[in-house]
Coordinates of C-alpha atoms and ligand atoms in Angstrom, one line a residue:
X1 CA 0.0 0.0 0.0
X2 CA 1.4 3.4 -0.9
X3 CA -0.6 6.4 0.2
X4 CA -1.2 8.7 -2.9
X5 CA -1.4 11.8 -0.4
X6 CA 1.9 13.4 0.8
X7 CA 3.6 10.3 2.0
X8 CA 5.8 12.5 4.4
X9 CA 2.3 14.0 6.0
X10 CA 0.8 10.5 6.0
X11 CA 4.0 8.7 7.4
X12 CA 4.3 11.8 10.4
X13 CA 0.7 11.2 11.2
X14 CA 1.2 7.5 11.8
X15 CA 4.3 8.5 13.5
X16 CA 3.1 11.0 15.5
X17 CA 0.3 8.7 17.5
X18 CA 2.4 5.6 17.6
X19 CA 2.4 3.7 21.1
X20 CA 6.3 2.2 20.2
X21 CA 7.8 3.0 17.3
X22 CA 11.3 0.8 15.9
X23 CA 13.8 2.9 14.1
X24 CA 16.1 0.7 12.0
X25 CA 18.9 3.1 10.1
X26 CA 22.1 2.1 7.8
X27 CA 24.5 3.7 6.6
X28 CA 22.4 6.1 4.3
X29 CA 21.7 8.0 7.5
X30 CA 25.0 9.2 7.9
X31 CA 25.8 9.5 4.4
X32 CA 25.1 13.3 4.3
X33 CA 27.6 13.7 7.1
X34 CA 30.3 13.1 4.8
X35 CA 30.6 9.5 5.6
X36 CA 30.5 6.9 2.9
X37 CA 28.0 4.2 2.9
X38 CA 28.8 0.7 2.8
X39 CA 28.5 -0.2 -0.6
X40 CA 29.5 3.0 -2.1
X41 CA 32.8 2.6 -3.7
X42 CA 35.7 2.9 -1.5
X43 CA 38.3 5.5 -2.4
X44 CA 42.4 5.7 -2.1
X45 CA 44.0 3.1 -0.9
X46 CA 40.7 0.7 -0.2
X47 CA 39.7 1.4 -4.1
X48 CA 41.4 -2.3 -4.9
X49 CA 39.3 -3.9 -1.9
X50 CA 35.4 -5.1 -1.7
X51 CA 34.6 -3.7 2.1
X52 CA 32.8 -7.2 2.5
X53 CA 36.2 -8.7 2.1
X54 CA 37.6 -6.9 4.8
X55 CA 35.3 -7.2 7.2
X56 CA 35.5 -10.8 7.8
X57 CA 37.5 -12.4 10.4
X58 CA 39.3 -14.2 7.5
X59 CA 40.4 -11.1 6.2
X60 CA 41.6 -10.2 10.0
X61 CA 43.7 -13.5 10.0
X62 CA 45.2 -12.8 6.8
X63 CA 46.1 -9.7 6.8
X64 CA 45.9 -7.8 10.5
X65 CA 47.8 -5.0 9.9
X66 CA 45.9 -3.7 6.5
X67 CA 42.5 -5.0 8.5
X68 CA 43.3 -2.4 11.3
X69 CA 44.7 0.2 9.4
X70 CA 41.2 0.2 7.1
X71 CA 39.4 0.4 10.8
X72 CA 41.4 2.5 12.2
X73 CA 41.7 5.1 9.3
X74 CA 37.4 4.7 9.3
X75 CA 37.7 6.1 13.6
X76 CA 39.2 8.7 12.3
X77 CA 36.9 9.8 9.6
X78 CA 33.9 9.6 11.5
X79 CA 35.2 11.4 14.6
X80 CA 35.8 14.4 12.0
X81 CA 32.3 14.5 10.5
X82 CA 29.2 15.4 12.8
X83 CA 25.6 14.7 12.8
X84 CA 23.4 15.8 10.2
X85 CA 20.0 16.9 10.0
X86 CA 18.2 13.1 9.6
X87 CA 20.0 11.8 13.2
X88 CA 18.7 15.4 14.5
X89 CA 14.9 14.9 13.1
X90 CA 15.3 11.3 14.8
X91 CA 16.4 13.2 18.2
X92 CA 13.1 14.7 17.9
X93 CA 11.1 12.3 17.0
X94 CA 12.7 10.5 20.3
X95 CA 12.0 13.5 22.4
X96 CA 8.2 14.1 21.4
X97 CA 7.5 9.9 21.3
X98 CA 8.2 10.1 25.4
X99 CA 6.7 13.0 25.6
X100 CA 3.4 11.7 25.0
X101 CA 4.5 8.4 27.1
X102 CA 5.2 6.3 23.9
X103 CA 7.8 4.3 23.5
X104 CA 10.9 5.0 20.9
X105 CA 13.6 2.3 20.1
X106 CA 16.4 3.3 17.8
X107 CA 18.2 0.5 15.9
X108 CA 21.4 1.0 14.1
X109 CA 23.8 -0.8 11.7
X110 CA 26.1 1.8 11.6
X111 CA 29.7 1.8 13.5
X112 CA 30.2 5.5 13.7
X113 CA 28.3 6.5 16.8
X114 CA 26.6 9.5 15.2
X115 CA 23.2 8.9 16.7
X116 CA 24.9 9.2 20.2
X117 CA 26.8 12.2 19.4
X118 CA 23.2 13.9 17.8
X119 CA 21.7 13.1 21.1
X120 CA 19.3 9.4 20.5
X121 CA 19.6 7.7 23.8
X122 CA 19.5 3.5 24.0
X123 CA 20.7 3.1 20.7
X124 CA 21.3 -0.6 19.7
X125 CA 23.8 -0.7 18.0
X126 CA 23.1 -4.3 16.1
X127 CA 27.1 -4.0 14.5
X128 CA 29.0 -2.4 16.9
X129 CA 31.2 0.3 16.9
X130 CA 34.6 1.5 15.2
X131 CA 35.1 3.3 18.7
X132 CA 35.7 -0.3 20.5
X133 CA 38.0 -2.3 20.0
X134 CA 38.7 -5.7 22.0
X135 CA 41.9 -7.9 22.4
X136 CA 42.1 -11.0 20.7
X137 CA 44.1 -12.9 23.6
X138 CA 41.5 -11.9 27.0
X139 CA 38.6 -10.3 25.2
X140 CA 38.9 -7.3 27.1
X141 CA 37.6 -4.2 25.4
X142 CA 38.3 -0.9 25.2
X143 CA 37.3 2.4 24.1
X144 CA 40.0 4.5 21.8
X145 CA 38.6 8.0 20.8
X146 CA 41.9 9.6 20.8
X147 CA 44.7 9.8 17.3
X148 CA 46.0 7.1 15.1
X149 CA 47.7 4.1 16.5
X150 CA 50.8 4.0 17.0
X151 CA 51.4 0.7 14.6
X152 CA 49.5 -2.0 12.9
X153 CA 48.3 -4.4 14.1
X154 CA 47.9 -2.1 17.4
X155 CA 49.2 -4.8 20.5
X156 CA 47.0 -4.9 23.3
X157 CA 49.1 -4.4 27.3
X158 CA 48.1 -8.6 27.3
X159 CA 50.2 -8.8 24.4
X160 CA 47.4 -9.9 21.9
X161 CA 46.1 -7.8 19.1
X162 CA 43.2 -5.2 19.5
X163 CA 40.8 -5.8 16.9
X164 CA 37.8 -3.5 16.1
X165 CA 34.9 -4.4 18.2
X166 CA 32.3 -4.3 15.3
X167 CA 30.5 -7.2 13.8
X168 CA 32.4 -8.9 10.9
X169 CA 30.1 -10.6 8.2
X170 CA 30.0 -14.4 9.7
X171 CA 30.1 -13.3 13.4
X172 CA 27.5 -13.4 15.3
X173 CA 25.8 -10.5 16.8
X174 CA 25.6 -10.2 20.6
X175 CA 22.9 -12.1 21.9
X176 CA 21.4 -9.4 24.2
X177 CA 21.7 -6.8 21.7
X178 CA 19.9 -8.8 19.0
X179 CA 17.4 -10.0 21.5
X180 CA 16.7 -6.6 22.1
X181 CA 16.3 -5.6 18.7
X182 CA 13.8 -8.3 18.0
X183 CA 11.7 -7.2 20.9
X184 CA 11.7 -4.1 20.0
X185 CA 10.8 -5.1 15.7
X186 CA 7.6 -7.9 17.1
X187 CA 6.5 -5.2 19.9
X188 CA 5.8 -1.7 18.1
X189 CA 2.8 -0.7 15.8
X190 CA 5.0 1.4 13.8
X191 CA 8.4 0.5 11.5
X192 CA 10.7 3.6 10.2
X193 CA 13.6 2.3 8.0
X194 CA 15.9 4.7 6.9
X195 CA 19.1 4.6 4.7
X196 CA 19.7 1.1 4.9
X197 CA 19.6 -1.8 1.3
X198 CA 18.1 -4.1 3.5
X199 CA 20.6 -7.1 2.5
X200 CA 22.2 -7.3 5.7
X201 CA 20.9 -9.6 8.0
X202 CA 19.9 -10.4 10.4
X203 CA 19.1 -6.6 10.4
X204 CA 17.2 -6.6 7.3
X205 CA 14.9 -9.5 9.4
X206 CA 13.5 -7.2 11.3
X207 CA 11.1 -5.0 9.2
X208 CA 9.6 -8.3 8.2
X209 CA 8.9 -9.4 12.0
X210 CA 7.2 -5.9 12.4
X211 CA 5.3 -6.3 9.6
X212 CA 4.1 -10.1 10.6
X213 CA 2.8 -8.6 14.0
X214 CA 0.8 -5.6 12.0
X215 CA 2.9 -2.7 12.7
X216 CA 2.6 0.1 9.9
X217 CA 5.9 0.0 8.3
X218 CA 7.5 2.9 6.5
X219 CA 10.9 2.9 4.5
X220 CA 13.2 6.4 3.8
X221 CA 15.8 5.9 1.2
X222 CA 17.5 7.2 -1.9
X223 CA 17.0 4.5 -3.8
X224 CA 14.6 1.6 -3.9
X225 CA 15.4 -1.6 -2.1
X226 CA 13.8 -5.5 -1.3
X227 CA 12.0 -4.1 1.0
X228 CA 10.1 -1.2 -0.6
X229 CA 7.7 -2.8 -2.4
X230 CA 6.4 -4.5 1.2
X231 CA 6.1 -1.6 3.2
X232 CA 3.1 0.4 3.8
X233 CA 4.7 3.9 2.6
X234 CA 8.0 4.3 0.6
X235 CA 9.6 7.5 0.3
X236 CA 12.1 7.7 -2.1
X237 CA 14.3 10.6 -0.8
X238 CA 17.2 11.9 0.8
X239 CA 17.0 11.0 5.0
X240 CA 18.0 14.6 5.6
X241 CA 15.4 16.4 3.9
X242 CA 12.7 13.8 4.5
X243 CA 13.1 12.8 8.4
X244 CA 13.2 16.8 9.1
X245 CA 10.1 17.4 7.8
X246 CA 8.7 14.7 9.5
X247 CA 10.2 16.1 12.7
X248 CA 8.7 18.9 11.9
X249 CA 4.7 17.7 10.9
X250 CA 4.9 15.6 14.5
X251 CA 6.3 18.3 16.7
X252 CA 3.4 20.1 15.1
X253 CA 0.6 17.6 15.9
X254 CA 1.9 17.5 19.4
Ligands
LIG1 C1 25.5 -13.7 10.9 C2 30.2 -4.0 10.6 C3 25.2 -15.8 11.8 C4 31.5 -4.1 10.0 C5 28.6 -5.1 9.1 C6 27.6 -16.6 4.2 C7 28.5 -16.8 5.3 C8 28.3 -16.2 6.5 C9 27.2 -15.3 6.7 C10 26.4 -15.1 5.6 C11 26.6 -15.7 4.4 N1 25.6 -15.3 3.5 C12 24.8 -14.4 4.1 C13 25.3 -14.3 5.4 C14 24.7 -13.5 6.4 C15 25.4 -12.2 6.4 C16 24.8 -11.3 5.4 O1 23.7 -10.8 5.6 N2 25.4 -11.1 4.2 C17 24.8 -10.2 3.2 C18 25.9 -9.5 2.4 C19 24.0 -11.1 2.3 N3 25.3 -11.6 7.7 C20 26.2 -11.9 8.6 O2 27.3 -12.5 8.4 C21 25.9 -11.4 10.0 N4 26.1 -12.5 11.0 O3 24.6 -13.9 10.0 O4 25.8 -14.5 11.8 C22 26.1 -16.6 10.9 C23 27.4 -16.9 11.4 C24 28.2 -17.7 10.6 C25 27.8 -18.3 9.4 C26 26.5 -18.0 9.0 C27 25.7 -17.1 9.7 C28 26.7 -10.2 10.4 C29 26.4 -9.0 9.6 C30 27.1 -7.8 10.1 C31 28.2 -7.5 9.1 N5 28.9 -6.2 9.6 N6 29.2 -3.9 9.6 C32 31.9 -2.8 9.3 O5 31.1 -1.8 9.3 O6 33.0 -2.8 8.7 S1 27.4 -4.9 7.9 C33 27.6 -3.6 7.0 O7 26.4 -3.6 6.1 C34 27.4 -2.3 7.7 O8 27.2 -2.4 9.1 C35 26.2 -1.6 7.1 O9 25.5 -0.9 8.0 C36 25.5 -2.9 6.8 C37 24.3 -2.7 5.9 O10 24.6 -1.9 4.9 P1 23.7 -0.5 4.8 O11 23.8 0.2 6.1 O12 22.4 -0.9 4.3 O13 24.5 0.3 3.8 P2 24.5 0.2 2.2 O14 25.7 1.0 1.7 O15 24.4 -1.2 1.9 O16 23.2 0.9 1.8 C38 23.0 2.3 2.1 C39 21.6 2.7 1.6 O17 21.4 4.0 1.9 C40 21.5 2.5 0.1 O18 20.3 1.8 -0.2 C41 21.3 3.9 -0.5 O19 20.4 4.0 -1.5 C42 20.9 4.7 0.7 N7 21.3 6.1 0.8 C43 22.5 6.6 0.5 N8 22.6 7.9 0.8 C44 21.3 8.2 1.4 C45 20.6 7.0 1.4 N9 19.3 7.0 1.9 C46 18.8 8.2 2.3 N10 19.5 9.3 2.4 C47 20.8 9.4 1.9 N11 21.4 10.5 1.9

């Protein structure tokens, strides 16, 4: 079903009197910070690599020190770029869903901690971060927000390697994390999917599970995906100039 009225006016409205609403985002949320999505090409030194190749723990083995380097140079990157408008319209939307005593989940496959920095509280963060990293001999992790290692592969003080603490394709997700996720998908009456291909799983499981237990689902992205053709409304656009205008129709019904 896709509303032939202003999806962005129909999609706030259903937003805007949810009683939980699930927020699942990719990388196309955090695209218009600077940051480049997944599956976009890579440039400079990583043009010669497919990212799914590197992020696997085979690739790790193989090759630690270009495998850190890759996550390491990625820190950096998205410690220099900032929020933009779409995690700041989902702020909102957080803000005036518990206003009204509603309840607001915020999923996200991205590593790069953006949401926090905008503001979201509780995110789960289904993959991770590239601001954790944990050492392959005790498992210990740690947070490293400061410059570049110092080498490659960066030694842990146990004398194993510190790896990034992200989900490699072939991992498994952290149980409680996921758990939490799928709670949150089978429990709300409304979906939002934003800036995400929906190939990934299983993230890209979830939508479905909302769907099977009669949520209203709604997708934002630039371009069409497998999911677009199931969800209730599709809106083909950019997540910084739709989500703010969403912000902007529910902060208005409020
Ligand atoms: C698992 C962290 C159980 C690392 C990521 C064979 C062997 C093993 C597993 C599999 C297999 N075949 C399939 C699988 C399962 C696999 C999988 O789903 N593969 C896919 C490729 C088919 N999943 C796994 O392995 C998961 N674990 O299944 O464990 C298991 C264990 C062993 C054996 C079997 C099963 C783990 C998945 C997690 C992988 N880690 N990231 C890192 O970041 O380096 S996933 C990676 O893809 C990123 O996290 C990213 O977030 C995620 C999804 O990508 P998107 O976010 O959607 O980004 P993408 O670029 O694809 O799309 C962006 C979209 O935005 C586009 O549609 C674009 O149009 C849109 N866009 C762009 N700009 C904008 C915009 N939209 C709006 N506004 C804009 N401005």
């Amino acid at each position: 079903m896709s509303s032939s009225a202003d999806p962005i006016a129909t999609a706030a409205a259903i937003i805007g009197t949810a009683s939980h609403i699930t927020v699942l985002t990719g990388a196309g949320v955090s695209a218009e910070s600077g940051i480049p999505t997944f599956r976009d090409a890579l440039t400079g030194l990583w043009e010669n690599y497919n990212p799914e190749q590197l992020a696997t723990p085979q690739a790790f083995a193989d090759n630690p020190e270009l495998v850190t380097r890759w996550y390491d140079e990625r820190r950096l990157n998205v410690a220099a770029c900032k929020p933009n408008p779409a995690h700041q319209a989902l702020v909102t939307i957080e803000q005036s869903t518990r206003a009204r005593g509603a309840t607001f989940t915020l999923i996200t496959q991205n590593v790069d901690r953006l949401h926090q920095r905008a503001g979201s509280t509780g995110v789960l963060e289904l993959h991770g971060s590239l601001f954790t990293w944990r050492c392959t001999r005790t498992g210990n992790e740690s947070e490293f927000t400061g410059p570049a290692f110092d080498r490659y592969p960066p030694v842990s003080p146990a004398g194993g390697l510190w790896r990034p603490g992200v989900v490699w394709f072939g991992e498994m997700l952290d149980d409680a994390i996921a758990a939490a996720a799928h709670k949150a998908a089978e429990s709300c009456d409304v979906f939002l999917t934003v800036g995400t291909s929906a190939i990934v799983y299983p993230a890209a499981g979830l939508l479905p599970v909302a769907h099977a237990n009669g949520a209203a689902t709604i997708e934002i992205n630039r371009d069409s995906t497998p999911a677009s053709d199931r969800v209730d409304i599709a809106i083909h656009a950019l997540a910084g100039s739709a989500l703010p205008r969403i912000a902007e129709a529910v902060s208005a019904q409020a």
